[in-house]
Amino acid sequence: MKSIINALFIVMITGLLSCINDNVGPTGPVGPAGPQGNDGPQGESGYVFEFEQVDFTSPAYEVFLSFPDNFETLSSDVALVYMLWDVAVVDGVDTEVWRQIPQTILTNDGLLQYNFDFSMVDVRLFMDAEFDMNLLGAIDTDDWVVRVVIVPGNFWNSSRINKSDLNYNDVKEMLGLPELPTHKSTVTRRQ
């Protein structure tokens, strides 16, 4: 009886293994192309606005940067703000150095911070310090170039963006931002 069960088991395993075969048969001809689908909605990407000659003036040491009138933000959008900190020569080529704010600087007088907040219509840049800001010089307050990047909320909440390292060039590439004019000379800021 045991040998009959073993024989049936071997026949069953052999039958199952014979069903597994990579050589199913010859490949048939390629079929006709399917109908063209409708164009979908334009994919979302970020927007960038550049502001030049931005000055922080006493007593508030803040400035409001308004979005263009024809630009509509959504409540889910996120703003990133970058300041042109330097133009360094790298391999003989002028290379812009952008820093994302908030940015904290150690001065001889104490800590100085550049920060921002944003609304549906503008970005407010402001300075904060642990000392009297009237001690600041033009290198700290005058002639800044600022780029504001608006990131759609659905992109921001996806896993496509690494929120721990948001340097301007990576964000520009991820969002397909346009090339903006380069700045040949600028004030070298505090390091």
mmCIF file of N, CA and C in Angstrom, residues 65-183:
data_model
loop_
_atom_site.group_PDB
_atom_site.id
_atom_site.type_symbol
_atom_site.label_atom_id
_atom_site.label_comp_id
_atom_site.label_asym_id
_atom_site.label_seq_id
_atom_site.Cartn_x
_atom_site.Cartn_y
_atom_site.Cartn_z
ATOM 1 N N LEU A 65 8.095 90.616 0.674
ATOM 2 C CA LEU A 65 8.279 90.335 -0.748
ATOM 3 C C LEU A 65 6.964 89.774 -1.273
ATOM 4 N N SER A 66 6.248 90.575 -2.042
ATOM 5 C CA SER A 66 4.924 90.179 -2.535
ATOM 6 C C SER A 66 5.046 89.295 -3.765
ATOM 7 N N PHE A 67 4.157 88.297 -3.842
ATOM 8 C CA PHE A 67 4.084 87.461 -5.038
ATOM 9 C C PHE A 67 3.430 88.276 -6.154
ATOM 10 N N PRO A 68 3.708 87.948 -7.421
ATOM 11 C CA PRO A 68 3.047 88.660 -8.522
ATOM 12 C C PRO A 68 1.523 88.535 -8.417
ATOM 13 N N ASP A 69 0.821 89.567 -8.890
ATOM 14 C CA ASP A 69 -0.642 89.600 -8.809
ATOM 15 C C ASP A 69 -1.303 88.430 -9.530
ATOM 16 N N ASN A 70 -0.678 87.938 -10.608
ATOM 17 C CA ASN A 70 -1.288 86.860 -11.391
ATOM 18 C C ASN A 70 -0.918 85.470 -10.868
ATOM 19 N N PHE A 71 -0.230 85.405 -9.727
ATOM 20 C CA PHE A 71 0.169 84.120 -9.161
ATOM 21 C C PHE A 71 -0.804 83.733 -8.057
ATOM 22 N N GLU A 72 -1.334 82.516 -8.158
ATOM 23 C CA GLU A 72 -2.292 82.032 -7.169
ATOM 24 C C GLU A 72 -1.646 80.934 -6.338
ATOM 25 N N THR A 73 -1.560 81.165 -5.043
ATOM 26 C CA THR A 73 -1.043 80.135 -4.147
ATOM 27 C C THR A 73 -2.210 79.357 -3.562
ATOM 28 N N LEU A 74 -1.922 78.158 -3.139
ATOM 29 C CA LEU A 74 -2.911 77.321 -2.463
ATOM 30 C C LEU A 74 -2.515 77.215 -0.995
ATOM 31 N N SER A 75 -3.479 76.952 -0.153
ATOM 32 C CA SER A 75 -3.180 76.876 1.274
ATOM 33 C C SER A 75 -2.228 75.724 1.593
ATOM 34 N N SER A 76 -2.118 74.750 0.712
ATOM 35 C CA SER A 76 -1.223 73.616 0.948
ATOM 36 C C SER A 76 0.201 73.870 0.458
ATOM 37 N N ASP A 77 0.437 74.965 -0.279
ATOM 38 C CA ASP A 77 1.766 75.253 -0.808
ATOM 39 C C ASP A 77 2.748 75.577 0.314
ATOM 40 N N VAL A 78 4.021 75.339 0.040
ATOM 41 C CA VAL A 78 5.095 75.590 0.992
ATOM 42 C C VAL A 78 6.094 76.526 0.331
ATOM 43 N N ALA A 79 6.641 77.471 1.093
ATOM 44 C CA ALA A 79 7.663 78.382 0.570
ATOM 45 C C ALA A 79 9.024 78.007 1.136
ATOM 46 N N LEU A 80 10.017 78.013 0.256
ATOM 47 C CA LEU A 80 11.416 77.881 0.646
ATOM 48 C C LEU A 80 12.090 79.190 0.244
ATOM 49 N N VAL A 81 12.994 79.683 1.066
ATOM 50 C CA VAL A 81 13.642 80.953 0.787
ATOM 51 C C VAL A 81 15.155 80.760 0.811
ATOM 52 N N TYR A 82 15.805 81.296 -0.223
ATOM 53 C CA TYR A 82 17.256 81.213 -0.361
ATOM 54 C C TYR A 82 17.828 82.608 -0.542
ATOM 55 N N MET A 83 18.985 82.846 0.070
ATOM 56 C CA MET A 83 19.677 84.120 -0.073
ATOM 57 C C MET A 83 21.005 83.872 -0.762
ATOM 58 N N LEU A 84 21.331 84.742 -1.715
ATOM 59 C CA LEU A 84 22.623 84.635 -2.402
ATOM 60 C C LEU A 84 23.700 85.114 -1.440
ATOM 61 N N TRP A 85 24.520 84.183 -0.984
ATOM 62 C CA TRP A 85 25.494 84.476 0.046
ATOM 63 C C TRP A 85 26.832 84.896 -0.521
ATOM 64 N N ASP A 86 27.171 84.346 -1.677
ATOM 65 C CA ASP A 86 28.489 84.619 -2.240
ATOM 66 C C ASP A 86 28.499 84.186 -3.696
ATOM 67 N N VAL A 87 29.462 84.700 -4.446
ATOM 68 C CA VAL A 87 29.769 84.176 -5.771
ATOM 69 C C VAL A 87 31.236 83.767 -5.696
ATOM 70 N N ALA A 88 31.458 82.464 -5.671
ATOM 71 C CA ALA A 88 32.804 81.923 -5.533
ATOM 72 C C ALA A 88 33.316 81.470 -6.894
ATOM 73 N N VAL A 89 34.613 81.551 -7.085
ATOM 74 C CA VAL A 89 35.222 81.064 -8.324
ATOM 75 C C VAL A 89 35.632 79.609 -8.093
ATOM 76 N N VAL A 90 35.013 78.710 -8.865
ATOM 77 C CA VAL A 90 35.299 77.285 -8.778
ATOM 78 C C VAL A 90 35.775 76.839 -10.149
ATOM 79 N N ASP A 91 37.010 76.373 -10.231
ATOM 80 C CA ASP A 91 37.623 75.961 -11.501
ATOM 81 C C ASP A 91 37.513 77.071 -12.549
ATOM 82 N N GLY A 92 37.735 78.299 -12.126
ATOM 83 C CA GLY A 92 37.719 79.432 -13.040
ATOM 84 C C GLY A 92 36.339 79.915 -13.445
ATOM 85 N N VAL A 93 35.271 79.357 -12.827
ATOM 86 C CA VAL A 93 33.903 79.719 -13.182
ATOM 87 C C VAL A 93 33.226 80.343 -11.966
ATOM 88 N N ASP A 94 32.546 81.488 -12.181
ATOM 89 C CA ASP A 94 31.764 82.088 -11.098
ATOM 90 C C ASP A 94 30.625 81.147 -10.720
ATOM 91 N N THR A 95 30.548 80.786 -9.440
ATOM 92 C CA THR A 95 29.539 79.861 -8.948
ATOM 93 C C THR A 95 28.777 80.514 -7.799
ATOM 94 N N GLU A 96 27.456 80.604 -7.961
ATOM 95 C CA GLU A 96 26.632 81.209 -6.925
ATOM 96 C C GLU A 96 26.506 80.276 -5.727
ATOM 97 N N VAL A 97 26.578 80.859 -4.546
ATOM 98 C CA VAL A 97 26.425 80.110 -3.301
ATOM 99 C C VAL A 97 25.134 80.595 -2.642
ATOM 100 N N TRP A 98 24.124 79.731 -2.652
ATOM 101 C CA TRP A 98 22.809 80.055 -2.078
ATOM 102 C C TRP A 98 22.683 79.366 -0.734
ATOM 103 N N ARG A 99 22.155 80.100 0.247
ATOM 104 C CA ARG A 99 21.886 79.509 1.562
ATOM 105 C C ARG A 99 20.397 79.583 1.835
ATOM 106 N N GLN A 100 19.866 78.456 2.305
ATOM 107 C CA GLN A 100 18.457 78.419 2.688
ATOM 108 C C GLN A 100 18.311 79.066 4.055
ATOM 109 N N ILE A 101 17.262 79.854 4.204
ATOM 110 C CA ILE A 101 17.031 80.420 5.523
ATOM 111 C C ILE A 101 15.890 79.651 6.195
ATOM 112 N N PRO A 102 15.921 79.532 7.526
ATOM 113 C CA PRO A 102 16.659 80.365 8.455
ATOM 114 C C PRO A 102 18.166 80.081 8.423
ATOM 115 N N GLN A 103 18.930 81.127 8.690
ATOM 116 C CA GLN A 103 20.382 81.077 8.675
ATOM 117 C C GLN A 103 20.880 81.838 9.900
ATOM 118 N N THR A 104 21.681 81.180 10.730
ATOM 119 C CA THR A 104 22.206 81.797 11.950
ATOM 120 C C THR A 104 23.700 82.046 11.779
ATOM 121 N N ILE A 105 24.106 83.270 12.117
ATOM 122 C CA ILE A 105 25.495 83.689 11.957
ATOM 123 C C ILE A 105 26.040 84.107 13.319
ATOM 124 N N LEU A 106 27.262 83.719 13.616
ATOM 125 C CA LEU A 106 27.928 84.151 14.826
ATOM 126 C C LEU A 106 28.755 85.390 14.500
ATOM 127 N N THR A 107 28.413 86.520 15.094
ATOM 128 C CA THR A 107 29.155 87.766 14.897
ATOM 129 C C THR A 107 29.954 88.057 16.163
ATOM 130 N N ASN A 108 30.781 89.100 16.119
ATOM 131 C CA ASN A 108 31.533 89.511 17.312
ATOM 132 C C ASN A 108 30.601 89.988 18.419
ATOM 133 N N ASP A 109 29.404 90.435 18.052
ATOM 134 C CA ASP A 109 28.442 90.931 19.032
ATOM 135 C C ASP A 109 27.498 89.857 19.548
ATOM 136 N N GLY A 110 27.458 88.689 18.902
ATOM 137 C CA GLY A 110 26.555 87.607 19.306
ATOM 138 C C GLY A 110 25.886 86.982 18.092
ATOM 139 N N LEU A 111 24.823 86.239 18.324
ATOM 140 C CA LEU A 111 24.130 85.530 17.250
ATOM 141 C C LEU A 111 23.199 86.456 16.480
ATOM 142 N N LEU A 112 23.202 86.279 15.156
ATOM 143 C CA LEU A 112 22.322 87.005 14.247
ATOM 144 C C LEU A 112 21.612 85.961 13.403
ATOM 145 N N GLN A 113 20.295 86.097 13.264
ATOM 146 C CA GLN A 113 19.546 85.126 12.465
ATOM 147 C C GLN A 113 18.699 85.829 11.414
ATOM 148 N N TYR A 114 18.748 85.257 10.186
ATOM 149 C CA TYR A 114 17.845 85.637 9.095
ATOM 150 C C TYR A 114 16.752 84.582 9.083
ATOM 151 N N ASN A 115 15.497 85.020 9.043
ATOM 152 C CA ASN A 115 14.396 84.074 9.079
ATOM 153 C C ASN A 115 13.270 84.583 8.193
ATOM 154 N N PHE A 116 12.200 83.804 8.078
ATOM 155 C CA PHE A 116 11.074 84.196 7.238
ATOM 156 C C PHE A 116 9.805 83.531 7.718
ATOM 157 N N ASP A 117 8.695 84.096 7.278
ATOM 158 C CA ASP A 117 7.401 83.424 7.328
ATOM 159 C C ASP A 117 6.687 83.784 6.032
ATOM 160 N N PHE A 118 5.634 83.076 5.724
ATOM 161 C CA PHE A 118 4.961 83.326 4.444
ATOM 162 C C PHE A 118 3.465 83.203 4.593
ATOM 163 N N SER A 119 2.773 83.851 3.664
ATOM 164 C CA SER A 119 1.317 83.799 3.602
ATOM 165 C C SER A 119 0.935 83.459 2.164
ATOM 166 N N MET A 120 -0.314 83.581 1.858
ATOM 167 C CA MET A 120 -0.802 83.295 0.498
ATOM 168 C C MET A 120 -0.377 84.377 -0.494
ATOM 169 N N VAL A 121 0.069 85.534 -0.012
ATOM 170 C CA VAL A 121 0.372 86.644 -0.916
ATOM 171 C C VAL A 121 1.799 87.150 -0.833
ATOM 172 N N ASP A 122 2.557 86.751 0.185
ATOM 173 C CA ASP A 122 3.913 87.283 0.296
ATOM 174 C C ASP A 122 4.776 86.442 1.222
ATOM 175 N N VAL A 123 6.048 86.831 1.259
ATOM 176 C CA VAL A 123 7.012 86.277 2.199
ATOM 177 C C VAL A 123 7.542 87.451 3.008
ATOM 178 N N ARG A 124 7.613 87.276 4.311
ATOM 179 C CA ARG A 124 8.205 88.304 5.166
ATOM 180 C C ARG A 124 9.566 87.801 5.623
ATOM 181 N N LEU A 125 10.613 88.528 5.250
ATOM 182 C CA LEU A 125 11.961 88.241 5.725
ATOM 183 C C LEU A 125 12.213 89.120 6.934
ATOM 184 N N PHE A 126 12.861 88.576 7.947
ATOM 185 C CA PHE A 126 13.172 89.387 9.116
ATOM 186 C C PHE A 126 14.474 88.913 9.748
ATOM 187 N N MET A 127 15.067 89.817 10.479
ATOM 188 C CA MET A 127 16.308 89.535 11.190
ATOM 189 C C MET A 127 16.016 89.538 12.681
ATOM 190 N N ASP A 128 16.769 88.729 13.406
ATOM 191 C CA ASP A 128 16.659 88.680 14.855
ATOM 192 C C ASP A 128 18.081 88.549 15.386
ATOM 193 N N ALA A 129 18.365 89.218 16.488
ATOM 194 C CA ALA A 129 19.714 89.158 17.047
ATOM 195 C C ALA A 129 19.640 89.241 18.560
ATOM 196 N N GLU A 130 20.695 88.751 19.199
ATOM 197 C CA GLU A 130 20.767 88.846 20.649
ATOM 198 C C GLU A 130 21.536 90.091 21.071
ATOM 199 N N PHE A 131 21.613 91.078 20.158
ATOM 200 C CA PHE A 131 22.281 92.342 20.428
ATOM 201 C C PHE A 131 21.531 93.441 19.678
ATOM 202 N N ASP A 132 21.895 94.663 19.894
ATOM 203 C CA ASP A 132 21.263 95.808 19.242
ATOM 204 C C ASP A 132 21.588 95.770 17.745
ATOM 205 N N MET A 133 20.567 95.587 16.910
ATOM 206 C CA MET A 133 20.804 95.447 15.465
ATOM 207 C C MET A 133 21.267 96.744 14.813
ATOM 208 N N ASN A 134 21.220 97.867 15.517
ATOM 209 C CA ASN A 134 21.778 99.104 14.975
ATOM 210 C C ASN A 134 23.299 99.016 14.843
ATOM 211 N N LEU A 135 23.911 98.004 15.441
ATOM 212 C CA LEU A 135 25.346 97.781 15.308
ATOM 213 C C LEU A 135 25.707 97.103 13.981
ATOM 214 N N LEU A 136 24.705 96.613 13.254
ATOM 215 C CA LEU A 136 24.953 95.895 12.000
ATOM 216 C C LEU A 136 25.430 96.847 10.918
ATOM 217 N N GLY A 137 26.253 96.307 10.028
ATOM 218 C CA GLY A 137 26.721 97.088 8.887
ATOM 219 C C GLY A 137 25.987 96.692 7.621
ATOM 220 N N ALA A 138 26.316 97.387 6.548
ATOM 221 C CA ALA A 138 25.671 97.132 5.256
ATOM 222 C C ALA A 138 25.885 95.698 4.773
ATOM 223 N N ILE A 139 27.008 95.088 5.144
ATOM 224 C CA ILE A 139 27.266 93.701 4.730
ATOM 225 C C ILE A 139 26.179 92.757 5.247
ATOM 226 N N ASP A 140 25.551 93.135 6.367
ATOM 227 C CA ASP A 140 24.516 92.293 6.975
ATOM 228 C C ASP A 140 23.110 92.632 6.490
ATOM 229 N N THR A 141 22.897 93.884 6.082
ATOM 230 C CA THR A 141 21.524 94.344 5.868
ATOM 231 C C THR A 141 21.181 94.734 4.431
ATOM 232 N N ASP A 142 22.163 95.064 3.608
ATOM 233 C CA ASP A 142 21.865 95.695 2.318
ATOM 234 C C ASP A 142 22.175 94.810 1.110
ATOM 235 N N ASP A 143 21.384 95.069 0.075
ATOM 236 C CA ASP A 143 21.650 94.560 -1.277
ATOM 237 C C ASP A 143 21.663 93.037 -1.381
ATOM 238 N N TRP A 144 20.669 92.402 -0.782
ATOM 239 C CA TRP A 144 20.530 90.953 -0.865
ATOM 240 C C TRP A 144 19.816 90.560 -2.152
ATOM 241 N N VAL A 145 20.127 89.379 -2.658
ATOM 242 C CA VAL A 145 19.366 88.743 -3.734
ATOM 243 C C VAL A 145 18.686 87.540 -3.093
ATOM 244 N N VAL A 146 17.353 87.472 -3.255
ATOM 245 C CA VAL A 146 16.556 86.447 -2.577
ATOM 246 C C VAL A 146 15.745 85.687 -3.617
ATOM 247 N N ARG A 147 15.733 84.370 -3.501
ATOM 248 C CA ARG A 147 14.870 83.533 -4.330
ATOM 249 C C ARG A 147 13.862 82.830 -3.431
ATOM 250 N N VAL A 148 12.602 82.966 -3.808
ATOM 251 C CA VAL A 148 11.511 82.312 -3.086
ATOM 252 C C VAL A 148 10.985 81.210 -3.992
ATOM 253 N N VAL A 149 11.019 79.976 -3.510
ATOM 254 C CA VAL A 149 10.521 78.825 -4.262
ATOM 255 C C VAL A 149 9.208 78.385 -3.625
ATOM 256 N N ILE A 150 8.154 78.330 -4.433
ATOM 257 C CA ILE A 150 6.859 77.839 -3.965
ATOM 258 C C ILE A 150 6.742 76.381 -4.398
ATOM 259 N N VAL A 151 6.607 75.504 -3.424
ATOM 260 C CA VAL A 151 6.525 74.059 -3.673
ATOM 261 C C VAL A 151 5.076 73.632 -3.475
ATOM 262 N N PRO A 152 4.456 73.006 -4.493
ATOM 263 C CA PRO A 152 3.072 72.519 -4.317
ATOM 264 C C PRO A 152 2.994 71.538 -3.152
ATOM 265 N N GLY A 153 1.930 71.658 -2.383
ATOM 266 C CA GLY A 153 1.758 70.825 -1.191
ATOM 267 C C GLY A 153 1.800 69.339 -1.469
ATOM 268 N N ASN A 154 1.212 68.890 -2.596
ATOM 269 C CA ASN A 154 1.213 67.456 -2.872
ATOM 270 C C ASN A 154 2.627 66.955 -3.167
ATOM 271 N N PHE A 155 3.473 67.800 -3.751
ATOM 272 C CA PHE A 155 4.870 67.425 -3.990
ATOM 273 C C PHE A 155 5.620 67.411 -2.667
ATOM 274 N N TRP A 156 5.384 68.430 -1.833
ATOM 275 C CA TRP A 156 6.062 68.536 -0.547
ATOM 276 C C TRP A 156 5.751 67.338 0.340
ATOM 277 N N ASN A 157 4.513 66.866 0.326
ATOM 278 C CA ASN A 157 4.109 65.759 1.190
ATOM 279 C C ASN A 157 4.466 64.393 0.632
ATOM 280 N N SER A 158 4.987 64.353 -0.596
ATOM 281 C CA SER A 158 5.364 63.065 -1.174
ATOM 282 C C SER A 158 6.756 62.684 -0.697
ATOM 283 N N SER A 159 7.160 61.502 -1.041
ATOM 284 C CA SER A 159 8.498 61.041 -0.656
ATOM 285 C C SER A 159 9.552 61.495 -1.662
ATOM 286 N N ARG A 160 9.161 62.299 -2.668
ATOM 287 C CA ARG A 160 10.113 62.705 -3.697
ATOM 288 C C ARG A 160 11.078 63.781 -3.227
ATOM 289 N N ILE A 161 10.840 64.380 -2.077
ATOM 290 C CA ILE A 161 11.686 65.480 -1.650
ATOM 291 C C ILE A 161 12.316 65.143 -0.303
ATOM 292 N N ASN A 162 13.627 65.295 -0.229
ATOM 293 C CA ASN A 162 14.367 65.053 0.992
ATOM 294 C C ASN A 162 14.405 66.361 1.775
ATOM 295 N N LYS A 163 13.597 66.466 2.793
ATOM 296 C CA LYS A 163 13.444 67.729 3.520
ATOM 297 C C LYS A 163 14.651 68.051 4.388
ATOM 298 N N SER A 164 15.568 67.114 4.584
ATOM 299 C CA SER A 164 16.713 67.376 5.443
ATOM 300 C C SER A 164 17.826 68.126 4.724
ATOM 301 N N ASP A 165 17.853 68.106 3.404
ATOM 302 C CA ASP A 165 18.917 68.773 2.659
ATOM 303 C C ASP A 165 18.298 69.417 1.429
ATOM 304 N N LEU A 166 17.939 70.680 1.534
ATOM 305 C CA LEU A 166 17.215 71.347 0.471
ATOM 306 C C LEU A 166 18.060 72.451 -0.159
ATOM 307 N N ASN A 167 19.238 72.103 -0.699
ATOM 308 C CA ASN A 167 20.016 73.156 -1.325
ATOM 309 C C ASN A 167 19.327 73.578 -2.620
ATOM 310 N N TYR A 168 19.552 74.810 -2.991
ATOM 311 C CA TYR A 168 18.790 75.408 -4.086
ATOM 312 C C TYR A 168 18.915 74.618 -5.389
ATOM 313 N N ASN A 169 20.102 74.195 -5.761
ATOM 314 C CA ASN A 169 20.281 73.505 -7.045
ATOM 315 C C ASN A 169 19.537 72.173 -7.091
ATOM 316 N N ASP A 170 19.492 71.442 -5.968
ATOM 317 C CA ASP A 170 18.737 70.184 -5.935
ATOM 318 C C ASP A 170 17.235 70.443 -6.054
ATOM 319 N N VAL A 171 16.746 71.461 -5.342
ATOM 320 C CA VAL A 171 15.320 71.807 -5.412
ATOM 321 C C VAL A 171 14.979 72.248 -6.832
ATOM 322 N N LYS A 172 15.850 73.043 -7.441
ATOM 323 C CA LYS A 172 15.637 73.517 -8.821
ATOM 324 C C LYS A 172 15.500 72.337 -9.779
ATOM 325 N N GLU A 173 16.361 71.344 -9.617
ATOM 326 C CA GLU A 173 16.311 70.162 -10.492
ATOM 327 C C GLU A 173 15.068 69.318 -10.242
ATOM 328 N N MET A 174 14.724 69.096 -8.963
ATOM 329 C CA MET A 174 13.557 68.273 -8.628
ATOM 330 C C MET A 174 12.265 68.867 -9.167
ATOM 331 N N LEU A 175 12.158 70.193 -9.093
ATOM 332 C CA LEU A 175 10.917 70.858 -9.490
ATOM 333 C C LEU A 175 10.931 71.346 -10.931
ATOM 334 N N GLY A 176 12.052 71.208 -11.608
ATOM 335 C CA GLY A 176 12.138 71.682 -12.987
ATOM 336 C C GLY A 176 12.026 73.196 -13.071
ATOM 337 N N LEU A 177 12.652 73.900 -12.121
ATOM 338 C CA LEU A 177 12.583 75.361 -12.113
ATOM 339 C C LEU A 177 13.387 75.942 -13.269
ATOM 340 N N PRO A 178 12.988 77.092 -13.775
ATOM 341 C CA PRO A 178 13.705 77.694 -14.897
ATOM 342 C C PRO A 178 15.068 78.239 -14.471
ATOM 343 N N GLU A 179 15.943 78.382 -15.447
ATOM 344 C CA GLU A 179 17.231 79.032 -15.215
ATOM 345 C C GLU A 179 16.984 80.514 -15.024
ATOM 346 N N LEU A 180 17.540 81.077 -13.988
ATOM 347 C CA LEU A 180 17.448 82.512 -13.757
ATOM 348 C C LEU A 180 18.812 83.122 -14.040
ATOM 349 N N PRO A 181 18.841 84.421 -14.295
ATOM 350 C CA PRO A 181 20.136 85.048 -14.590
ATOM 351 C C PRO A 181 21.121 84.834 -13.446
ATOM 352 N N THR A 182 22.382 84.673 -13.796
ATOM 353 C CA THR A 182 23.412 84.536 -12.776
ATOM 354 C C THR A 182 23.897 85.915 -12.377
ATOM 355 N N HIS A 183 24.488 85.987 -11.224
ATOM 356 C CA HIS A 183 24.953 87.246 -10.666
ATOM 357 C C HIS A 183 26.471 87.228 -10.670
#
